[in-house]
mmCIF file of C-alpha atoms and ligand atoms in Angstrom:
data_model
loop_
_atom_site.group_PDB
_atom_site.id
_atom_site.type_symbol
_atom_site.label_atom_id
_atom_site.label_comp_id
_atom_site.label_asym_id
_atom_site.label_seq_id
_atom_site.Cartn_x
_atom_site.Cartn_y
_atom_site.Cartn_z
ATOM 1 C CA UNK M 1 0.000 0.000 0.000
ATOM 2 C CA UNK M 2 1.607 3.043 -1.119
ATOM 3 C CA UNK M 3 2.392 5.585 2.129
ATOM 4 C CA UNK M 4 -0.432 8.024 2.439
ATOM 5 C CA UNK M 5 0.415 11.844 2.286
ATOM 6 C CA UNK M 6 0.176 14.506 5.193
ATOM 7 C CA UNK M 7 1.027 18.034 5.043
ATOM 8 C CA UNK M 8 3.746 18.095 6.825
ATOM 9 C CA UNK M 9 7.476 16.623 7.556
ATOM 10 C CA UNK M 10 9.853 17.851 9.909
ATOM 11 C CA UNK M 11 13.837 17.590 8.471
ATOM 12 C CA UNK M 12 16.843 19.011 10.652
ATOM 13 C CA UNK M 13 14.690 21.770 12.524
ATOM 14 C CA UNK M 14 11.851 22.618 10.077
ATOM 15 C CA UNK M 15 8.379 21.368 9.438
ATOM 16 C CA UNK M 16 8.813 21.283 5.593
ATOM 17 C CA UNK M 17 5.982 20.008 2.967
ATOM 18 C CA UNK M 18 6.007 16.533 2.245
ATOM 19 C CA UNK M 19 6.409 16.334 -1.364
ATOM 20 C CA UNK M 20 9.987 18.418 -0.209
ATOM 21 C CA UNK M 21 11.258 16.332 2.357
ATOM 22 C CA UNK M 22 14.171 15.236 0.239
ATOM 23 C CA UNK M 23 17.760 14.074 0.130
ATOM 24 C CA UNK M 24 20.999 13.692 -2.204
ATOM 25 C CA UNK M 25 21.044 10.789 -4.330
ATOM 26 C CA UNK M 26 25.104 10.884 -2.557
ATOM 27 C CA UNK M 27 23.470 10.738 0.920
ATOM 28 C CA UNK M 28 25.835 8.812 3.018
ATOM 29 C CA UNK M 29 23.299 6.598 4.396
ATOM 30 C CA UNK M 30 21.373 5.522 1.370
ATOM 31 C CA UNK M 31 24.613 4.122 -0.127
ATOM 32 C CA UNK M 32 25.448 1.682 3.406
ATOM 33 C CA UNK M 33 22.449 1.710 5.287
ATOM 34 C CA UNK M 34 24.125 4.152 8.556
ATOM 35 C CA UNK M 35 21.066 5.662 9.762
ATOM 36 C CA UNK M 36 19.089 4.649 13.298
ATOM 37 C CA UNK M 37 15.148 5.128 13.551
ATOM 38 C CA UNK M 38 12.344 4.127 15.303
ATOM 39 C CA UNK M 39 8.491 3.286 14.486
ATOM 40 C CA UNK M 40 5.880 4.615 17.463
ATOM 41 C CA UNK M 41 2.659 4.650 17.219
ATOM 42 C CA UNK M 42 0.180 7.232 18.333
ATOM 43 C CA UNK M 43 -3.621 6.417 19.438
ATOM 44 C CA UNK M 44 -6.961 7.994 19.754
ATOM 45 C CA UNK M 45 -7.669 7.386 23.618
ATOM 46 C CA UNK M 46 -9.941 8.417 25.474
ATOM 47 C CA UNK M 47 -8.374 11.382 26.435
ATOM 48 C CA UNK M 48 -7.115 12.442 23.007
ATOM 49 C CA UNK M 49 -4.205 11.329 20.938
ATOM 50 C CA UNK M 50 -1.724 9.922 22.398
ATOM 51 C CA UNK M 51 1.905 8.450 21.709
ATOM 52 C CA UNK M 52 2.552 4.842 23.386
ATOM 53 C CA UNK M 53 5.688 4.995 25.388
ATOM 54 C CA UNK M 54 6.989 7.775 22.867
ATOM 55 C CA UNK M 55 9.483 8.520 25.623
ATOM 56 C CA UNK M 56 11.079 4.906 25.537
ATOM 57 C CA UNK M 57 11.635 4.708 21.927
ATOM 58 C CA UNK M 58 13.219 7.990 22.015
ATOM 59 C CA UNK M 59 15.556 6.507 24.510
ATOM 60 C CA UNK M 60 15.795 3.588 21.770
ATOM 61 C CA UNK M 61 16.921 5.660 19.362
ATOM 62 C CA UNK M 62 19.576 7.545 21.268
ATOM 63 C CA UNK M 63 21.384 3.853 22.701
ATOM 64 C CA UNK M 64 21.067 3.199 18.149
ATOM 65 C CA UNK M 65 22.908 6.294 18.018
ATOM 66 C CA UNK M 66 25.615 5.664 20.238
ATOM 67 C CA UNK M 67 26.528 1.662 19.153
ATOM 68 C CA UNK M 68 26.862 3.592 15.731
ATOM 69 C CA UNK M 69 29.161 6.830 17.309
ATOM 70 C CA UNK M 70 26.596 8.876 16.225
ATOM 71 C CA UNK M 71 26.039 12.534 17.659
ATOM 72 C CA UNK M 72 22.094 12.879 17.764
ATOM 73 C CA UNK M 73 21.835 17.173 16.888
ATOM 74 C CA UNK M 74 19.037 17.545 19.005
ATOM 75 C CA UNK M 75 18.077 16.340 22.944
ATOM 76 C CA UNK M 76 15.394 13.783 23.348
ATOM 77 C CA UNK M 77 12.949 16.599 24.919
ATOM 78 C CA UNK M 78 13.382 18.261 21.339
ATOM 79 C CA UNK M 79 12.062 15.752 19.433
ATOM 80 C CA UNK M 80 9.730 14.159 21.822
ATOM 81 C CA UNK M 81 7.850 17.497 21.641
ATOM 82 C CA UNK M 82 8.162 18.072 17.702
ATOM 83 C CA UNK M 83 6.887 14.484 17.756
ATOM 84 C CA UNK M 84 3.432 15.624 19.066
ATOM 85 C CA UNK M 85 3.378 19.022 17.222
ATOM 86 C CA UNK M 86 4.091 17.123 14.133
ATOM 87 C CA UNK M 87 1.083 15.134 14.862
ATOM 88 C CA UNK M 88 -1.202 18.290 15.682
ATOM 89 C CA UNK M 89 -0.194 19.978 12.935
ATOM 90 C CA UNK M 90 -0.872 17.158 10.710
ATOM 91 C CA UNK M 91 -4.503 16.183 11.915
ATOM 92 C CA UNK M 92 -3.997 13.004 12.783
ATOM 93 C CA UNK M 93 -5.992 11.239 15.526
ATOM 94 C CA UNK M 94 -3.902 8.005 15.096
ATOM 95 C CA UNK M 95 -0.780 7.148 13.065
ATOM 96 C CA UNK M 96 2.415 5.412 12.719
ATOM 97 C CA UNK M 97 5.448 7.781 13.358
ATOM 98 C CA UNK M 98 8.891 7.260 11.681
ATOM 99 C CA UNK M 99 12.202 9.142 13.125
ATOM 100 C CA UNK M 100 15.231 8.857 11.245
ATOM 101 C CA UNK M 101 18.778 9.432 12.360
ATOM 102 C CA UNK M 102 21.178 9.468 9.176
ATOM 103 C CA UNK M 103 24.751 10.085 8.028
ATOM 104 C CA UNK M 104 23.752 12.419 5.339
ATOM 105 C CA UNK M 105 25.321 14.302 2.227
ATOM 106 C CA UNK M 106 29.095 15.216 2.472
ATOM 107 C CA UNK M 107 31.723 12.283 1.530
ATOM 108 C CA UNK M 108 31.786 8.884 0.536
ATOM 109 C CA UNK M 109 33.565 6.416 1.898
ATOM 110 C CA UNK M 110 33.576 4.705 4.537
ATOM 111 C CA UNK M 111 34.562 6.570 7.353
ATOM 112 C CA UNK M 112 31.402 8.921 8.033
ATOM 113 C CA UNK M 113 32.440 10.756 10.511
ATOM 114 C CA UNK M 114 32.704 14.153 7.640
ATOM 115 C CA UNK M 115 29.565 13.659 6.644
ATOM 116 C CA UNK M 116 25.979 15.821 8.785
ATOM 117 C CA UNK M 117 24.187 13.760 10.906
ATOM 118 C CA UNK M 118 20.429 14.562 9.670
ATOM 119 C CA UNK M 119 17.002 13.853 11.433
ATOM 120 C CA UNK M 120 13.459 13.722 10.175
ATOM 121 C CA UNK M 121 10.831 12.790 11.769
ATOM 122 C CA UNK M 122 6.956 11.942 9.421
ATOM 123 C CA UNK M 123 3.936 10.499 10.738
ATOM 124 C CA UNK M 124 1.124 8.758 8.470
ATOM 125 C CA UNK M 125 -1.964 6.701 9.123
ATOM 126 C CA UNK M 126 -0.915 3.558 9.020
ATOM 127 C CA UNK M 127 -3.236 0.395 9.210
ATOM 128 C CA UNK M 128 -2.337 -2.980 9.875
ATOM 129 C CA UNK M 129 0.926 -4.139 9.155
ATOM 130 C CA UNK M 130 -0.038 -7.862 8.858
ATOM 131 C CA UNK M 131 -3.554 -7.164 7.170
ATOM 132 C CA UNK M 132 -7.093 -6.512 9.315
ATOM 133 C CA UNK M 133 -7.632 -10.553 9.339
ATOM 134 C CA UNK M 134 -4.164 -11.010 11.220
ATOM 135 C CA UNK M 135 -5.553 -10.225 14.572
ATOM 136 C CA UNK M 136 -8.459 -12.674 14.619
ATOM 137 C CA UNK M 137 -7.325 -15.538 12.456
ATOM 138 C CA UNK M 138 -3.523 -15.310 12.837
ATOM 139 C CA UNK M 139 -0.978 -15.553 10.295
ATOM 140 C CA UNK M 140 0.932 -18.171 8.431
ATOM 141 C CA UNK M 141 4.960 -18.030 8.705
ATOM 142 C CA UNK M 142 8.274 -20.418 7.814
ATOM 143 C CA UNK M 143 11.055 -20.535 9.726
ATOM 144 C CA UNK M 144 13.973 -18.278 7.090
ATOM 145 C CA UNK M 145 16.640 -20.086 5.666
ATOM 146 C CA UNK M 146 18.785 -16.425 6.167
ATOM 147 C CA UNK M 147 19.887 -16.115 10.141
ATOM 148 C CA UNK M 148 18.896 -13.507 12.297
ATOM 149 C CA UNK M 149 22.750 -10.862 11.769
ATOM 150 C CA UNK M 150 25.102 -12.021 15.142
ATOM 151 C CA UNK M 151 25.709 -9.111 18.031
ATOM 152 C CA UNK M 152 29.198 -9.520 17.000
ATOM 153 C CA UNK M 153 28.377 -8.811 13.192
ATOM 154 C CA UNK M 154 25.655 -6.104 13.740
ATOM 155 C CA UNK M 155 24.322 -5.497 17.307
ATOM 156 C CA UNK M 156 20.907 -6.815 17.177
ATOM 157 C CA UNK M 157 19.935 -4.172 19.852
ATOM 158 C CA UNK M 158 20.471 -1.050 16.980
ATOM 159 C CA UNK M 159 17.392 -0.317 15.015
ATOM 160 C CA UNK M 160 19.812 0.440 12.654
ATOM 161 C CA UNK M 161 18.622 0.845 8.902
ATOM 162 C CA UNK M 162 21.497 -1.312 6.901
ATOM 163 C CA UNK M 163 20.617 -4.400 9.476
ATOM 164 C CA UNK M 164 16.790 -4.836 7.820
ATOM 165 C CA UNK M 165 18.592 -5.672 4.800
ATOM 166 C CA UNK M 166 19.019 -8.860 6.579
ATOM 167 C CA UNK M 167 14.999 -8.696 7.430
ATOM 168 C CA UNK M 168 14.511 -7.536 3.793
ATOM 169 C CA UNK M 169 15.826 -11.361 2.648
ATOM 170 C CA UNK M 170 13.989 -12.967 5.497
ATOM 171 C CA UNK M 171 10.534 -11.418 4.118
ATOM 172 C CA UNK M 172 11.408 -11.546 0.599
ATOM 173 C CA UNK M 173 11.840 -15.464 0.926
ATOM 174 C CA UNK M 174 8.436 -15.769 3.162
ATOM 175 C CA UNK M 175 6.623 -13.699 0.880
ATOM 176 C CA UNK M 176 7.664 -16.014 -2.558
ATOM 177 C CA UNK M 177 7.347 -19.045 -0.404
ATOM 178 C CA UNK M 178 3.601 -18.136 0.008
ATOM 179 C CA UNK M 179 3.933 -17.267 3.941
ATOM 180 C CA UNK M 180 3.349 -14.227 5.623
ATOM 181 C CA UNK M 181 6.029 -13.574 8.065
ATOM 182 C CA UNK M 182 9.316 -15.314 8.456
ATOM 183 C CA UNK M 183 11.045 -16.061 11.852
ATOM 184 C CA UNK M 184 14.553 -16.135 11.955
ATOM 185 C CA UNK M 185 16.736 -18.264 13.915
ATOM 186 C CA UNK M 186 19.610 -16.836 15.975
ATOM 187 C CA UNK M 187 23.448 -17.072 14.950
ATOM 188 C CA UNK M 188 23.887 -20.412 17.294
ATOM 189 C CA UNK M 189 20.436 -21.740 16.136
ATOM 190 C CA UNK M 190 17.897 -20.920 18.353
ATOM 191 C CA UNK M 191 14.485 -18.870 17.596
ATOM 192 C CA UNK M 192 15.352 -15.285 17.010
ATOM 193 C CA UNK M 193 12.548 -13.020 16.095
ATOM 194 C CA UNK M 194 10.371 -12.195 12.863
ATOM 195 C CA UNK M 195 11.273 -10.116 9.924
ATOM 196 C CA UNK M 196 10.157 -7.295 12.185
ATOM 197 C CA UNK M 197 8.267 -8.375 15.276
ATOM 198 C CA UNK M 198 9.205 -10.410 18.662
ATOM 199 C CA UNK M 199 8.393 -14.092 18.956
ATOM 200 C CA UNK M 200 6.573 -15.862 22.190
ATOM 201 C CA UNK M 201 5.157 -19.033 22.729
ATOM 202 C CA UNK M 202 2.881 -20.543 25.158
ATOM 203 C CA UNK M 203 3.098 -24.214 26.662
ATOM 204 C CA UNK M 204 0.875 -25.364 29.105
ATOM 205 C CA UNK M 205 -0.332 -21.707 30.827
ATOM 206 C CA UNK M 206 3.721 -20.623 30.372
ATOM 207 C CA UNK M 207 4.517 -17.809 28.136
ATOM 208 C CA UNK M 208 8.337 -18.533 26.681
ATOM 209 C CA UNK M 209 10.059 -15.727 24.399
ATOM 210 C CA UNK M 210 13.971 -15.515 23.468
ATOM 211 C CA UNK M 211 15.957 -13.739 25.603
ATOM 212 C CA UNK M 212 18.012 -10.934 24.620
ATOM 213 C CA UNK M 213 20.997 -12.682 23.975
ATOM 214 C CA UNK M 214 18.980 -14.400 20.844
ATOM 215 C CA UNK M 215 20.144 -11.715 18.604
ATOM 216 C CA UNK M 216 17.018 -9.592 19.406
ATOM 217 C CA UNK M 217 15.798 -6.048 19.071
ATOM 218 C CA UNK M 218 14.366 -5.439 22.078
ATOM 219 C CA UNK M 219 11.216 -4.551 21.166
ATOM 220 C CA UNK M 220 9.100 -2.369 23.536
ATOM 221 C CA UNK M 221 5.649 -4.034 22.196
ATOM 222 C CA UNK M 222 7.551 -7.099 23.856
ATOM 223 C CA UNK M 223 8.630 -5.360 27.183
ATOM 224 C CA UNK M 224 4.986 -4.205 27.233
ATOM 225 C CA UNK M 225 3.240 -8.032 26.644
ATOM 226 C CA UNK M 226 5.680 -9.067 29.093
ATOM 227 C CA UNK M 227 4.357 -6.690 32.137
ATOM 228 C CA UNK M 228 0.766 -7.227 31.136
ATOM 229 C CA UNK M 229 0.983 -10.971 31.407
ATOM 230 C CA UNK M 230 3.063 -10.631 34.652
ATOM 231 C CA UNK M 231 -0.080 -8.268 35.647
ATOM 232 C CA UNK M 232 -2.649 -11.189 34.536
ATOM 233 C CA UNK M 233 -0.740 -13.742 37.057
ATOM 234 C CA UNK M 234 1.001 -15.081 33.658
ATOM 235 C CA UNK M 235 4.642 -17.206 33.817
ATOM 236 C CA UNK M 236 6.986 -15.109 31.541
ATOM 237 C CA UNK M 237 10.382 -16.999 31.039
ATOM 238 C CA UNK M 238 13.000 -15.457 28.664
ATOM 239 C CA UNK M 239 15.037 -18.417 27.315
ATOM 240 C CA UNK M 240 16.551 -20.406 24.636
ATOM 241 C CA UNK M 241 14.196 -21.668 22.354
ATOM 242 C CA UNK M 242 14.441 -24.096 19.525
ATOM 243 C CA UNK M 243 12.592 -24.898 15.865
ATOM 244 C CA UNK M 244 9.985 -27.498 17.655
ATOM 245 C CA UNK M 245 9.370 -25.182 20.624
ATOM 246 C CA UNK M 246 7.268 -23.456 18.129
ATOM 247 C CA UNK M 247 6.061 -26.499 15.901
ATOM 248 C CA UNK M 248 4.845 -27.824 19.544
ATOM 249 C CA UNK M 249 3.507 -24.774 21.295
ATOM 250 C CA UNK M 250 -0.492 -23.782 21.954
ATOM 251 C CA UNK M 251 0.184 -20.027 20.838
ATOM 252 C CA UNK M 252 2.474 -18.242 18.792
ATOM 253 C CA UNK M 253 2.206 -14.687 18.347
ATOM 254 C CA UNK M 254 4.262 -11.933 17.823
ATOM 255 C CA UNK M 255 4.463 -8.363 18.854
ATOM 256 C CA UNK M 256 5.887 -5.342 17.545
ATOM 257 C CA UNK M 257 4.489 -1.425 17.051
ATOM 258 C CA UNK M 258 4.021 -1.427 13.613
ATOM 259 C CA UNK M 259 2.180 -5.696 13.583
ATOM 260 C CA UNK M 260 0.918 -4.483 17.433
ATOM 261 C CA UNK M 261 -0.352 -8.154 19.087
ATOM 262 C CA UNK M 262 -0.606 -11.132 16.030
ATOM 263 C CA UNK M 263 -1.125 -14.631 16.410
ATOM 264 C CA UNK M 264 0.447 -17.010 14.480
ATOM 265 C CA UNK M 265 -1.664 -19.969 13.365
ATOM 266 C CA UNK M 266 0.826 -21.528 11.437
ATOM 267 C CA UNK M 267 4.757 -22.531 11.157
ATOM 268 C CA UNK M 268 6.297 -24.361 8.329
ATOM 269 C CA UNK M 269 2.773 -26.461 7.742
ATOM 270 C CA UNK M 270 2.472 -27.376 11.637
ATOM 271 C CA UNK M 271 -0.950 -26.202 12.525
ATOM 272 C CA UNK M 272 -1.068 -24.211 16.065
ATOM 273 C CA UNK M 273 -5.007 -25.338 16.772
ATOM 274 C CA UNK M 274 -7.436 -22.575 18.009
ATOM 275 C CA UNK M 275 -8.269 -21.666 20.826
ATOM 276 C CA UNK M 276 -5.410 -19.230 21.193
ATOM 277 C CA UNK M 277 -6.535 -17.691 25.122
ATOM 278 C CA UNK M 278 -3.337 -16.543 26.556
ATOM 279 C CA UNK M 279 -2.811 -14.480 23.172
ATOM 280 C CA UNK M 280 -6.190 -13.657 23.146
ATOM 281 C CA UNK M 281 -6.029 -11.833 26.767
ATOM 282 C CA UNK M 282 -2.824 -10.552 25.935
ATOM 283 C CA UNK M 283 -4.454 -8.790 22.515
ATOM 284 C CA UNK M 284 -7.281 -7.686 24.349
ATOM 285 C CA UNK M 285 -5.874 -5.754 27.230
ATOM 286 C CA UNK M 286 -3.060 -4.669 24.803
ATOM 287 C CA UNK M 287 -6.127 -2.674 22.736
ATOM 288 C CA UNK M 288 -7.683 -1.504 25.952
ATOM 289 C CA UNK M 289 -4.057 -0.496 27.086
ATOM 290 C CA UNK M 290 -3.037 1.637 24.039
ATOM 291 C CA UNK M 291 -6.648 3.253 24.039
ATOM 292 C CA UNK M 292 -6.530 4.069 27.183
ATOM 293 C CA UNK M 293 -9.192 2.039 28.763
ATOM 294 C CA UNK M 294 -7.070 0.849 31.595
ATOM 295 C CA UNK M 295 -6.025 3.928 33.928
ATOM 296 C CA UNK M 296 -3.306 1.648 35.696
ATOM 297 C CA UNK M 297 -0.950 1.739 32.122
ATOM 298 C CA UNK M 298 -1.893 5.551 32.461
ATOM 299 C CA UNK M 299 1.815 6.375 32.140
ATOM 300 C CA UNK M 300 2.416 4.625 28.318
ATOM 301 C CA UNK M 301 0.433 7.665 26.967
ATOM 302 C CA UNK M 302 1.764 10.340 26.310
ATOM 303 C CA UNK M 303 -0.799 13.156 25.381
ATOM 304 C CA UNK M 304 0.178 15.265 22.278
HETATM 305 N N1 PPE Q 1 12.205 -6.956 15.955
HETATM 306 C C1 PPE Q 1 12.475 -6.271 14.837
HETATM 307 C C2 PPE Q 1 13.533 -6.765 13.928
HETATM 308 C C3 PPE Q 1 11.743 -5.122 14.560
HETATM 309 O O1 PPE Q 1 12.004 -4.441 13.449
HETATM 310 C C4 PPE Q 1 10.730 -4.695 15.446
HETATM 311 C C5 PPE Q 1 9.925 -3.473 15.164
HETATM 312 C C6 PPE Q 1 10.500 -5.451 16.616
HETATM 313 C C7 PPE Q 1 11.267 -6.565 16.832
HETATM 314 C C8 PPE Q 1 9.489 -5.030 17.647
HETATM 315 O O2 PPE Q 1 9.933 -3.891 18.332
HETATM 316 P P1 PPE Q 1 8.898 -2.835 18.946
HETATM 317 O O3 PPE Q 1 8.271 -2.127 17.811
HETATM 318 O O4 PPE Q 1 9.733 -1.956 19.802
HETATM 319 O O5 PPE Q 1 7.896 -3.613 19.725
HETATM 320 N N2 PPE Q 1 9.739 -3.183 13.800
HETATM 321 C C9 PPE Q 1 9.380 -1.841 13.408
HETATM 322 C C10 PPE Q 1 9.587 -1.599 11.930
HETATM 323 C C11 PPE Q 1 8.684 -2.317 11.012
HETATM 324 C C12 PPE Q 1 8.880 -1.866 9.600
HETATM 325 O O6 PPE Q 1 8.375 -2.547 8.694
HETATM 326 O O7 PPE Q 1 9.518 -0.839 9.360
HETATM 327 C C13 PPE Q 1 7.991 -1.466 13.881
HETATM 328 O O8 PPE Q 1 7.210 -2.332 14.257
HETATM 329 O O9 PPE Q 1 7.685 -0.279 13.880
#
């Protein structure tokens, strides 16, 4: 679905149209991938708009910044707050919102450190990710034949914009295979994460997910399923987990901002049988949450 246009983009320090929100075909970062971003997403709650835990993927994108020795221009309080007048002055009521931190236009070559760092920051309406049905009937997926990039290789923990190259194969092979997401397996193995969500499981009332040493971003969608089952009285274990763990399981489903709370109904042709209640719950008060329907996760939204 092609990205639908708003008014409005800000670029280094200016809201600028968004048919103008342009860069050099010599940009550093288009030529090897050395930009850091983040995907939020902003709800209409009760309250008004709001920005789920806006202030922790700001964080996010300032620990991206500094694995790649990159000077962020502006403070997080900067562009926490042109995050919500970007989203004022735009309209919007709910939408997906896309910073980007990137070596920009100066040399080439590989040492960037002559080139600007440049931010921009758009917001669009953005449906969902995995298609309407994903929520209620699940989605299909194959384990990739690519493995998830190694901390030692690429840290896993950078939302870094050259490492979904390595996502970009992953999906490209799940989409020609017929599938609709593809999990990735870990350097040594084990279950890593999707193309771009986190992976859990559920055995037996226990919800299992890969820790963070399986080559994971950490994904706050996943720090915030983890506290809400906690909250329900739900087992959480972070652990190694291996191809049948997920052939065997009850559940699968994954979480992430932009696919929000998916179950997956299928794995390389091993059927996971319906009922799915754990991920059920879990999608349920996860909606509620981000709407603001539950005044104890009160501190998630952040008004615009
Ligand atoms: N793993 C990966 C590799 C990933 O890209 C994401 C988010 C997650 C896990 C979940 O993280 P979090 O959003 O903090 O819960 N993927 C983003 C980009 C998707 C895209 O197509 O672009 C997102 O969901 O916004």
């Amino acid at each position: 679905m092609p990205i639908p246009k708003v008014d409005k983009i800000w670029l280094n320090g200016n809201y600028v149209n968004w048919d103008e929100a342009k860069v050099h075909v010599l940009t550093h970062a288009l030529h090897y991938g050395s930009g850091v971003f983040e995907g939020i997403r902003a709800y209409e709650t009760l309250k008004g708009t709001a920005v789920f835990r806006l202030t922790d993927h700001i964080k996010r994108l300032f620990k991206s910044a500094k694995i790649y020795l990159m000077e962020i221009p502006y403070s997080p309080e900067v562009l926490i707050d042109v995050t919500k007048e970007l989203i004022k002055i735009n309209n919007l009521k709910s939408c997906y919102i896309r910073p980007i931190v990137f070596r920009g236009y100066g040399e080439m070559g590989l040492n960037p450190l002559n080139c600007p760092v440049d931010v921009a920051i758009a917001v669009w309406p953005w449906g969902a990710y995995l298609g309407e049905e994903s929520f209620k009937h699940g989605i299909r997926a194959m384990i990739s034949s690519f493995h998830r990039i190694d901390p030692n290789s690429l840290p896993p923990v950078a939302k870094a914009t050259g490492q979904y190259i390595n996502s970009i194969l992953a999906k490209l092979e799940a989409v020609y295979s017929e599938y609709e997401e593809a999990i990735l397996l870990d350097y040594r193995g084990f279950v890593s994460e999707g193309s771009g969500e986190n992976i859990f499981i559920v055995k037996d009332g226990v919800i299992y997910t890969p820790s963070t040493t399986s080559s994971i971003l950490e994904g706050i969608t996943r720090d915030t399923v983890i506290k809400i089952a906690r909250d329900l009285g739900i087992e959480v274990v972070e652990r190694d987990l291996v191809r049948s763990d997920l052939f065997l399981a009850d559940e699968v489903f994954c979480t992430g901002t932009a696919a929000e709370v998916v179950p997956i109904r299928e794995i390389d042709k091993r059927i996971i049988e319906e009922p799915w209640p754990i991920t059920r719950k879990l999608q349920e008060k996860f909606f509620q949450i981000v709407r603001g329907e539950d005044e104890k996760y009160q501190d998630w939204l952040e008004l615009v």
